Tab-separated table of C-alpha atoms in Angstrom:
chain	number	residue	atom	x	y	z
C	244	UNK	CA	-109.971	-46.229	-119.321
C	245	UNK	CA	-107.896	-46.369	-122.509
C	246	UNK	CA	-104.673	-46.736	-120.506
C	247	UNK	CA	-106.172	-49.590	-118.476
C	248	UNK	CA	-107.409	-51.285	-121.636
C	249	UNK	CA	-103.961	-51.058	-123.275
C	250	UNK	CA	-102.347	-52.436	-120.108
C	251	UNK	CA	-104.715	-55.414	-120.090
C	252	UNK	CA	-104.091	-56.102	-123.782
C	253	UNK	CA	-100.319	-55.984	-123.300
C	254	UNK	CA	-100.547	-58.318	-120.289
C	255	UNK	CA	-102.699	-60.816	-122.205
C	256	UNK	CA	-100.275	-60.746	-125.151
C	257	UNK	CA	-97.305	-61.275	-122.847
C	258	UNK	CA	-98.814	-64.175	-120.928
C	259	UNK	CA	-100.021	-65.781	-124.155
C	260	UNK	CA	-96.394	-66.285	-125.167
C	261	UNK	CA	-95.792	-68.571	-122.162
C	262	UNK	CA	-97.383	-72.033	-122.049
C	263	UNK	CA	-98.650	-73.395	-118.725
C	264	UNK	CA	-97.507	-77.030	-118.628
C	265	UNK	CA	-99.001	-79.921	-116.700
C	266	UNK	CA	-98.496	-83.481	-115.539
C	267	UNK	CA	-98.265	-84.898	-119.060
C	268	UNK	CA	-95.234	-82.776	-119.957
C	269	UNK	CA	-92.139	-84.864	-120.605
C	270	UNK	CA	-93.926	-88.195	-120.497
C	271	UNK	CA	-92.306	-88.959	-123.850
C	272	UNK	CA	-89.636	-86.500	-124.991
C	273	UNK	CA	-89.922	-87.842	-128.526
C	274	UNK	CA	-93.344	-86.193	-128.707
C	275	UNK	CA	-91.842	-82.716	-128.370
C	276	UNK	CA	-91.984	-80.967	-131.724
C	277	UNK	CA	-89.409	-78.383	-130.637
C	278	UNK	CA	-87.305	-77.628	-127.506
C	279	UNK	CA	-89.127	-76.242	-124.465
C	280	UNK	CA	-87.558	-73.695	-122.129
C	281	UNK	CA	-89.282	-74.463	-118.839
C	282	UNK	CA	-89.369	-72.673	-115.509
C	283	UNK	CA	-90.250	-75.053	-112.674
C	284	UNK	CA	-91.737	-72.879	-109.945
C	285	UNK	CA	-93.625	-72.860	-106.652
C	286	UNK	CA	-96.414	-70.306	-106.034
C	287	UNK	CA	-94.938	-69.360	-102.624
C	288	UNK	CA	-91.419	-68.792	-104.021
C	289	UNK	CA	-90.416	-65.101	-104.010
C	290	UNK	CA	-87.597	-65.625	-106.526
C	291	UNK	CA	-90.091	-67.294	-108.864
C	292	UNK	CA	-92.503	-64.356	-108.650
C	293	UNK	CA	-89.612	-61.972	-109.347
C	294	UNK	CA	-88.693	-63.989	-112.445
C	295	UNK	CA	-92.179	-63.979	-113.967
C	296	UNK	CA	-91.920	-60.559	-115.711
C	297	UNK	CA	-88.609	-61.632	-117.247
C	298	UNK	CA	-90.169	-64.928	-118.288
C	299	UNK	CA	-93.068	-63.261	-120.107
C	300	UNK	CA	-90.696	-60.843	-121.849
C	301	UNK	CA	-88.546	-63.800	-122.844
C	302	UNK	CA	-91.605	-65.563	-124.236
C	303	UNK	CA	-92.260	-62.610	-126.505
C	304	UNK	CA	-88.654	-62.443	-127.698
C	305	UNK	CA	-88.575	-66.167	-128.465
C	306	UNK	CA	-91.992	-66.261	-130.151
C	307	UNK	CA	-90.342	-66.198	-133.595
C	308	UNK	CA	-87.785	-68.860	-132.700
C	309	UNK	CA	-88.281	-72.637	-132.650
C	310	UNK	CA	-88.470	-72.683	-128.843
C	311	UNK	CA	-91.568	-73.011	-126.658
C	312	UNK	CA	-91.379	-71.030	-123.411
C	313	UNK	CA	-93.315	-72.683	-120.615
C	314	UNK	CA	-93.719	-72.875	-116.865
C	315	UNK	CA	-94.746	-75.725	-114.599
C	316	UNK	CA	-96.023	-75.610	-111.028
C	317	UNK	CA	-93.765	-78.191	-109.388
C	318	UNK	CA	-95.843	-78.250	-106.188
C	319	UNK	CA	-98.820	-79.665	-108.121
C	320	UNK	CA	-97.055	-81.718	-110.790
C	321	UNK	CA	-94.316	-83.183	-108.631
C	322	UNK	CA	-93.615	-86.253	-110.722
C	323	UNK	CA	-93.042	-84.097	-113.811
C	324	UNK	CA	-90.553	-81.979	-111.858
C	325	UNK	CA	-88.800	-85.014	-110.358
C	326	UNK	CA	-88.331	-86.432	-113.847
C	327	UNK	CA	-85.990	-83.505	-114.583
C	328	UNK	CA	-84.210	-83.597	-111.212
C	329	UNK	CA	-85.692	-80.343	-109.945
C	330	UNK	CA	-84.410	-79.693	-106.419
C	331	UNK	CA	-85.119	-75.995	-105.865
C	332	UNK	CA	-87.130	-73.070	-107.201
C	333	UNK	CA	-87.033	-71.586	-109.681
C	334	UNK	CA	-85.263	-74.239	-111.771
C	335	UNK	CA	-84.808	-73.686	-115.487
C	336	UNK	CA	-84.358	-76.444	-118.058
C	337	UNK	CA	-84.166	-76.499	-121.837
C	338	UNK	CA	-85.842	-79.769	-122.759
C	339	UNK	CA	-85.971	-81.353	-126.195
C	340	UNK	CA	-86.349	-84.778	-127.716
C	341	UNK	CA	-82.552	-85.189	-127.725
C	342	UNK	CA	-81.351	-82.933	-124.897
C	343	UNK	CA	-81.989	-81.718	-121.346
C	344	UNK	CA	-79.895	-78.695	-120.349
C	345	UNK	CA	-79.851	-77.019	-116.949
C	346	UNK	CA	-79.523	-73.243	-116.716
C	347	UNK	CA	-77.382	-71.715	-113.954
C	348	UNK	CA	-76.673	-68.245	-115.339
C	349	UNK	CA	-77.992	-64.780	-114.607
C	350	UNK	CA	-81.769	-64.508	-114.659
C	351	UNK	CA	-81.882	-61.741	-117.233
C	352	UNK	CA	-83.781	-61.726	-120.508
C	353	UNK	CA	-80.612	-61.424	-122.591
C	354	UNK	CA	-78.768	-64.268	-120.821
C	355	UNK	CA	-81.787	-66.575	-120.981
C	356	UNK	CA	-82.387	-65.688	-124.632
C	357	UNK	CA	-78.812	-66.623	-125.535
C	358	UNK	CA	-79.087	-69.884	-123.585
C	359	UNK	CA	-82.340	-70.810	-125.342
C	360	UNK	CA	-81.223	-69.957	-128.873
C	361	UNK	CA	-77.828	-71.626	-128.580
C	362	UNK	CA	-79.187	-74.583	-126.645
C	363	UNK	CA	-81.856	-75.293	-129.266
C	364	UNK	CA	-79.546	-75.299	-132.301
C	365	UNK	CA	-78.616	-78.531	-134.167
C	366	UNK	CA	-76.437	-80.811	-132.067
C	367	UNK	CA	-73.848	-81.885	-134.637
C	368	UNK	CA	-74.201	-79.801	-137.803
C	369	UNK	CA	-72.418	-80.535	-141.062
C	370	UNK	CA	-70.352	-77.668	-142.472
C	371	UNK	CA	-69.867	-77.879	-146.212
C	372	UNK	CA	-68.695	-74.365	-147.058
C	373	UNK	CA	-66.425	-71.601	-145.804
C	374	UNK	CA	-69.422	-69.288	-145.700
C	375	UNK	CA	-71.216	-71.438	-143.146
C	376	UNK	CA	-68.055	-71.694	-141.052
C	377	UNK	CA	-67.621	-67.917	-141.126
C	378	UNK	CA	-71.210	-67.461	-139.931
C	379	UNK	CA	-70.556	-69.728	-136.957
C	380	UNK	CA	-67.228	-68.096	-136.121
C	381	UNK	CA	-68.864	-64.661	-135.958
C	382	UNK	CA	-70.832	-65.657	-132.871
C	383	UNK	CA	-68.720	-68.425	-131.311
C	384	UNK	CA	-65.407	-68.104	-129.461
C	385	UNK	CA	-64.764	-71.865	-129.579
C	386	UNK	CA	-65.587	-74.226	-132.470
C	387	UNK	CA	-64.724	-77.931	-132.732
C	388	UNK	CA	-64.425	-79.426	-136.215
C	389	UNK	CA	-64.203	-83.130	-137.073
C	390	UNK	CA	-63.077	-84.483	-140.449
C	391	UNK	CA	-63.056	-87.980	-141.933
C	392	UNK	CA	-64.359	-89.561	-138.729
C	393	UNK	CA	-66.000	-92.956	-138.274
C	394	UNK	CA	-69.641	-93.470	-137.374
C	395	UNK	CA	-68.496	-94.460	-133.864
C	396	UNK	CA	-66.709	-91.125	-133.398
C	397	UNK	CA	-69.634	-89.267	-134.937
C	398	UNK	CA	-72.020	-90.773	-132.396
C	399	UNK	CA	-69.587	-89.976	-129.565
C	400	UNK	CA	-69.417	-86.300	-130.553
C	401	UNK	CA	-73.154	-86.083	-131.112
C	402	UNK	CA	-73.776	-87.462	-127.614
C	403	UNK	CA	-71.258	-85.036	-126.128
C	404	UNK	CA	-72.966	-82.140	-127.904
C	405	UNK	CA	-76.205	-82.896	-126.036
C	406	UNK	CA	-74.555	-81.592	-122.850
C	407	UNK	CA	-72.610	-78.571	-124.158
C	408	UNK	CA	-74.499	-77.398	-127.267
C	409	UNK	CA	-75.403	-74.160	-125.421
C	410	UNK	CA	-71.701	-73.460	-124.776
C	411	UNK	CA	-69.928	-74.348	-127.990
C	412	UNK	CA	-70.328	-75.802	-131.479
C	413	UNK	CA	-69.172	-79.300	-132.415
C	414	UNK	CA	-69.486	-79.870	-136.147
C	415	UNK	CA	-68.346	-82.147	-138.961
C	416	UNK	CA	-66.753	-80.769	-142.115
C	417	UNK	CA	-67.173	-82.479	-145.470
C	418	UNK	CA	-65.372	-80.045	-147.761
C	419	UNK	CA	-61.585	-79.938	-148.229
C	420	UNK	CA	-61.868	-76.191	-148.759
C	421	UNK	CA	-63.028	-75.794	-145.143
C	422	UNK	CA	-60.371	-77.897	-143.390
C	423	UNK	CA	-57.230	-78.840	-145.296
C	424	UNK	CA	-54.793	-81.644	-144.448
C	425	UNK	CA	-51.223	-80.645	-143.600
C	426	UNK	CA	-49.020	-83.215	-141.859
C	427	UNK	CA	-46.958	-80.456	-140.228
C	428	UNK	CA	-49.953	-78.808	-138.560
C	429	UNK	CA	-50.755	-79.340	-134.892
C	430	UNK	CA	-51.099	-75.815	-133.416
C	431	UNK	CA	-51.273	-72.982	-135.936
C	432	UNK	CA	-51.655	-69.258	-135.294
C	433	UNK	CA	-54.596	-67.885	-137.238
C	434	UNK	CA	-53.807	-65.219	-139.817
C	435	UNK	CA	-56.991	-63.142	-139.706
C	436	UNK	CA	-56.073	-61.379	-142.952
C	437	UNK	CA	-56.674	-64.628	-144.842
C	438	UNK	CA	-60.250	-64.804	-143.531
C	439	UNK	CA	-59.683	-68.229	-141.948
C	440	UNK	CA	-57.507	-69.591	-144.749
C	441	UNK	CA	-55.292	-71.568	-144.259
C	442	UNK	CA	-55.786	-71.670	-140.462
C	443	UNK	CA	-58.318	-74.518	-140.506
C	444	UNK	CA	-55.678	-77.181	-140.997
C	445	UNK	CA	-55.465	-80.711	-139.663
C	446	UNK	CA	-52.459	-83.030	-139.717
C	447	UNK	CA	-54.382	-86.256	-140.395
C	448	UNK	CA	-57.801	-87.765	-140.967
C	449	UNK	CA	-59.727	-88.909	-139.136
C	450	UNK	CA	-59.088	-85.948	-136.849
C	451	UNK	CA	-60.618	-83.255	-134.658
C	452	UNK	CA	-59.459	-79.655	-134.186
C	453	UNK	CA	-60.609	-76.760	-132.035
C	454	UNK	CA	-60.455	-73.138	-133.139
C	455	UNK	CA	-60.160	-70.668	-130.263
C	456	UNK	CA	-58.065	-67.727	-129.058
C	457	UNK	CA	-56.994	-67.021	-132.658
C	458	UNK	CA	-55.327	-70.430	-132.849
C	459	UNK	CA	-56.147	-73.952	-133.933
C	460	UNK	CA	-55.296	-76.937	-131.722
C	461	UNK	CA	-55.550	-80.567	-132.792
C	462	UNK	CA	-56.595	-83.603	-130.793
C	463	UNK	CA	-53.561	-85.899	-130.798
C	464	UNK	CA	-55.185	-89.030	-129.371
C	465	UNK	CA	-57.268	-91.816	-130.902
C	466	UNK	CA	-60.494	-90.366	-132.288
C	467	UNK	CA	-62.190	-93.734	-131.775
C	468	UNK	CA	-61.456	-93.585	-128.022
C	469	UNK	CA	-64.638	-91.818	-126.936
C	470	UNK	CA	-63.540	-91.330	-123.314
C	471	UNK	CA	-60.257	-89.718	-124.334
C	472	UNK	CA	-61.908	-87.541	-126.982
C	473	UNK	CA	-64.691	-86.475	-124.595
C	474	UNK	CA	-62.149	-85.519	-121.936
C	475	UNK	CA	-60.214	-83.395	-124.455
C	476	UNK	CA	-63.297	-81.599	-125.776
C	477	UNK	CA	-64.535	-80.822	-122.262
C	478	UNK	CA	-61.134	-79.428	-121.271
C	479	UNK	CA	-60.860	-77.254	-124.416
C	480	UNK	CA	-64.413	-75.950	-124.653
C	481	UNK	CA	-63.671	-72.590	-123.031
C	482	UNK	CA	-61.791	-69.653	-124.499
C	483	UNK	CA	-58.661	-68.695	-122.563
C	484	UNK	CA	-60.077	-65.255	-121.715
C	485	UNK	CA	-63.471	-65.015	-120.055
C	486	UNK	CA	-65.572	-62.378	-118.346
C	487	UNK	CA	-66.328	-64.343	-115.225
C	488	UNK	CA	-69.485	-65.268	-113.390
C	489	UNK	CA	-70.241	-68.356	-111.307
C	490	UNK	CA	-71.521	-70.512	-114.225
C	491	UNK	CA	-68.265	-69.807	-116.101
C	492	UNK	CA	-65.829	-70.088	-113.181
C	493	UNK	CA	-67.267	-73.230	-111.602
C	494	UNK	CA	-66.506	-75.713	-114.444
C	495	UNK	CA	-63.016	-74.225	-114.910
C	496	UNK	CA	-62.101	-75.338	-111.385
C	497	UNK	CA	-62.251	-78.963	-112.522
C	498	UNK	CA	-59.940	-78.573	-115.542
C	499	UNK	CA	-56.677	-78.628	-113.530
C	500	UNK	CA	-55.352	-75.396	-115.003
C	501	UNK	CA	-54.071	-72.297	-113.268
C	502	UNK	CA	-56.612	-69.446	-113.334
C	503	UNK	CA	-55.529	-65.809	-113.439
C	504	UNK	CA	-58.261	-63.605	-111.959
C	505	UNK	CA	-58.439	-59.854	-112.274
C	506	UNK	CA	-60.950	-58.072	-110.061
C	507	UNK	CA	-61.311	-54.432	-111.015
C	508	UNK	CA	-62.082	-51.973	-113.780
C	509	UNK	CA	-58.615	-51.024	-115.026
C	510	UNK	CA	-58.964	-51.337	-118.813
C	511	UNK	CA	-55.192	-51.671	-119.304
C	512	UNK	CA	-55.116	-54.762	-117.080
C	513	UNK	CA	-58.127	-56.250	-118.854
C	514	UNK	CA	-56.351	-55.770	-122.191
C	515	UNK	CA	-53.217	-57.354	-120.720
C	516	UNK	CA	-55.258	-60.425	-119.754
C	517	UNK	CA	-56.704	-60.645	-123.257
C	518	UNK	CA	-53.283	-60.291	-124.888
C	519	UNK	CA	-51.739	-62.927	-122.620
C	520	UNK	CA	-54.576	-65.307	-123.473
C	521	UNK	CA	-53.591	-65.038	-127.142
C	522	UNK	CA	-49.800	-64.893	-126.912
C	523	UNK	CA	-48.519	-67.138	-124.123
C	524	UNK	CA	-47.097	-70.228	-125.813
C	525	UNK	CA	-48.050	-72.565	-122.956
C	526	UNK	CA	-51.594	-71.245	-122.863
C	527	UNK	CA	-53.197	-74.423	-124.119
C	528	UNK	CA	-51.535	-76.387	-121.313
C	529	UNK	CA	-51.623	-74.105	-118.300
C	530	UNK	CA	-53.762	-70.989	-117.970
C	531	UNK	CA	-57.191	-69.385	-118.055
C	532	UNK	CA	-57.621	-65.628	-117.697
C	533	UNK	CA	-60.790	-64.365	-116.000
C	534	UNK	CA	-62.003	-60.794	-115.497
C	535	UNK	CA	-64.527	-60.627	-112.637
C	536	UNK	CA	-66.623	-57.707	-111.416
C	537	UNK	CA	-67.507	-59.219	-108.042
C	538	UNK	CA	-64.931	-59.967	-105.353
C	539	UNK	CA	-67.017	-62.821	-103.937
C	540	UNK	CA	-66.208	-65.027	-106.935
C	541	UNK	CA	-62.580	-65.311	-105.828
C	542	UNK	CA	-62.947	-64.579	-102.108
C	543	UNK	CA	-64.804	-67.854	-101.672
C	544	UNK	CA	-61.939	-69.698	-103.388
C	545	UNK	CA	-59.096	-68.268	-101.301
C	546	UNK	CA	-61.033	-67.696	-98.051
C	547	UNK	CA	-59.775	-64.155	-97.920
C	548	UNK	CA	-61.049	-60.678	-98.661
C	549	UNK	CA	-59.903	-59.198	-101.979
C	550	UNK	CA	-59.450	-55.525	-102.747
C	551	UNK	CA	-60.380	-53.840	-106.008
C	552	UNK	CA	-57.662	-53.909	-108.699
C	553	UNK	CA	-56.266	-57.260	-107.563
C	554	UNK	CA	-54.680	-59.872	-109.831
C	555	UNK	CA	-54.785	-63.283	-108.177
C	556	UNK	CA	-53.265	-66.464	-109.625
C	557	UNK	CA	-55.027	-69.594	-108.346
C	558	UNK	CA	-54.229	-73.283	-108.755
C	559	UNK	CA	-57.470	-75.291	-108.289
C	560	UNK	CA	-55.547	-78.552	-107.823
C	561	UNK	CA	-53.283	-77.473	-104.954
C	562	UNK	CA	-55.534	-74.561	-103.843
C	563	UNK	CA	-52.378	-72.429	-103.670
C	564	UNK	CA	-52.486	-68.841	-104.879
C	565	UNK	CA	-50.243	-65.824	-105.386
C	566	UNK	CA	-50.612	-62.176	-106.307
C	567	UNK	CA	-49.362	-60.264	-109.345
C	568	UNK	CA	-48.238	-56.942	-107.962
C	569	UNK	CA	-45.763	-54.352	-109.252
C	570	UNK	CA	-43.935	-56.666	-111.657
C	571	UNK	CA	-46.978	-57.220	-113.876
C	572	UNK	CA	-49.030	-60.287	-114.744
C	573	UNK	CA	-46.602	-61.847	-117.239
C	574	UNK	CA	-43.680	-61.631	-114.797
C	575	UNK	CA	-45.860	-63.041	-112.009
C	576	UNK	CA	-46.642	-66.073	-114.185
C	577	UNK	CA	-42.940	-66.499	-114.964
C	578	UNK	CA	-42.164	-66.335	-111.213
C	579	UNK	CA	-44.844	-68.935	-110.550
C	580	UNK	CA	-43.420	-71.343	-113.129
C	581	UNK	CA	-39.852	-70.854	-111.885
C	582	UNK	CA	-40.796	-71.333	-108.222
C	583	UNK	CA	-39.983	-67.747	-107.171
C	584	UNK	CA	-43.572	-66.686	-106.407
C	585	UNK	CA	-44.776	-66.284	-102.819
C	586	UNK	CA	-47.612	-68.777	-102.343
C	587	UNK	CA	-50.561	-68.723	-99.951
C	588	UNK	CA	-53.404	-71.119	-99.190
C	589	UNK	CA	-53.136	-74.828	-99.888
C	590	UNK	CA	-54.783	-77.833	-98.252
C	591	UNK	CA	-52.773	-78.058	-95.030
C	592	UNK	CA	-54.106	-77.815	-91.470
C	593	UNK	CA	-53.514	-74.078	-91.095
C	594	UNK	CA	-55.034	-73.360	-94.496
C	595	UNK	CA	-58.137	-75.375	-93.607
C	596	UNK	CA	-58.431	-73.553	-90.256
C	597	UNK	CA	-58.323	-70.273	-92.147
C	598	UNK	CA	-61.122	-71.476	-94.448
C	599	UNK	CA	-63.270	-72.393	-91.444
C	600	UNK	CA	-62.629	-69.008	-89.813
C	601	UNK	CA	-63.493	-67.188	-93.027
C	602	UNK	CA	-66.721	-69.163	-93.401
C	603	UNK	CA	-67.734	-68.413	-89.800
C	604	UNK	CA	-67.083	-64.698	-90.308
C	605	UNK	CA	-69.004	-64.824	-93.597
C	606	UNK	CA	-72.027	-66.453	-91.950
C	607	UNK	CA	-71.957	-64.025	-89.027
C	608	UNK	CA	-71.821	-61.103	-91.437
């Protein structure tokens, strides 16, 4: 009896941390006191039922954070679901008065917790001290900093942050001790021994820099050109080295940069990827380095089966790819740039026939 009673109490406590939402939800986003992490579900959906235990655990973990965890039956409250462009189940959205973010990552408590906490943070914070910058840098691989900008640029960056706040930080600095002006600075290697001094340097104000991969890169265009600035931020918002999954790989395919994939568990090759991400001089113009643990992430790109311990270099623009074999990854990249690499794939007739054949075999399997 005691065990049953404890089980019931634990279940009640868990479910109490998740709010059941109805038709009125989202009628006016300005009424939301804090962001809501919402699972849109259907009672007949098996994936939704499988997610429920994770959702209740997540509700408990987020109970001390300024995020409300909720769920909404989209088969009953269809108009509420349609308002947030829900097409399938389960669909997860972080919804606030100034943001609506879609979640496409792994359905684990830890991944969802990170999405909710990062997605609910201030959109365009002001950094007035080195201490606050250090706190941000401890948890973020990529940080954008603006200095001396106009109200027009400020609004542009704030609007952009509504779509990527869960991925990176865009902030404004108001203290010369945080970002100093140096007319010679455009791309500076960070000296970690100085504890971020004097790496946060900008050549002019108004200006915007990004700190990533132990370097600082500066936006060289017109900060008042919102389209140009937005395009730059979106292209620079990822660190050069990533541990890959579909939500990470998919947006990289649209950035027109060569992607170096490693599929395997060889720690030496993983370290080589990380080192190349930090040392290649043309990094900021050409490459991303991705370590994947599932072959399907790259097999679907090249329409070919990939063996463990494979390094594949893929160009998302031309859809051409090559392999880094005995010569090592760095030499393979040099061969690619010099035109000596053996290339496969592409967008020609034979390449497209191969893609169709691969897809047929995949569906039959």
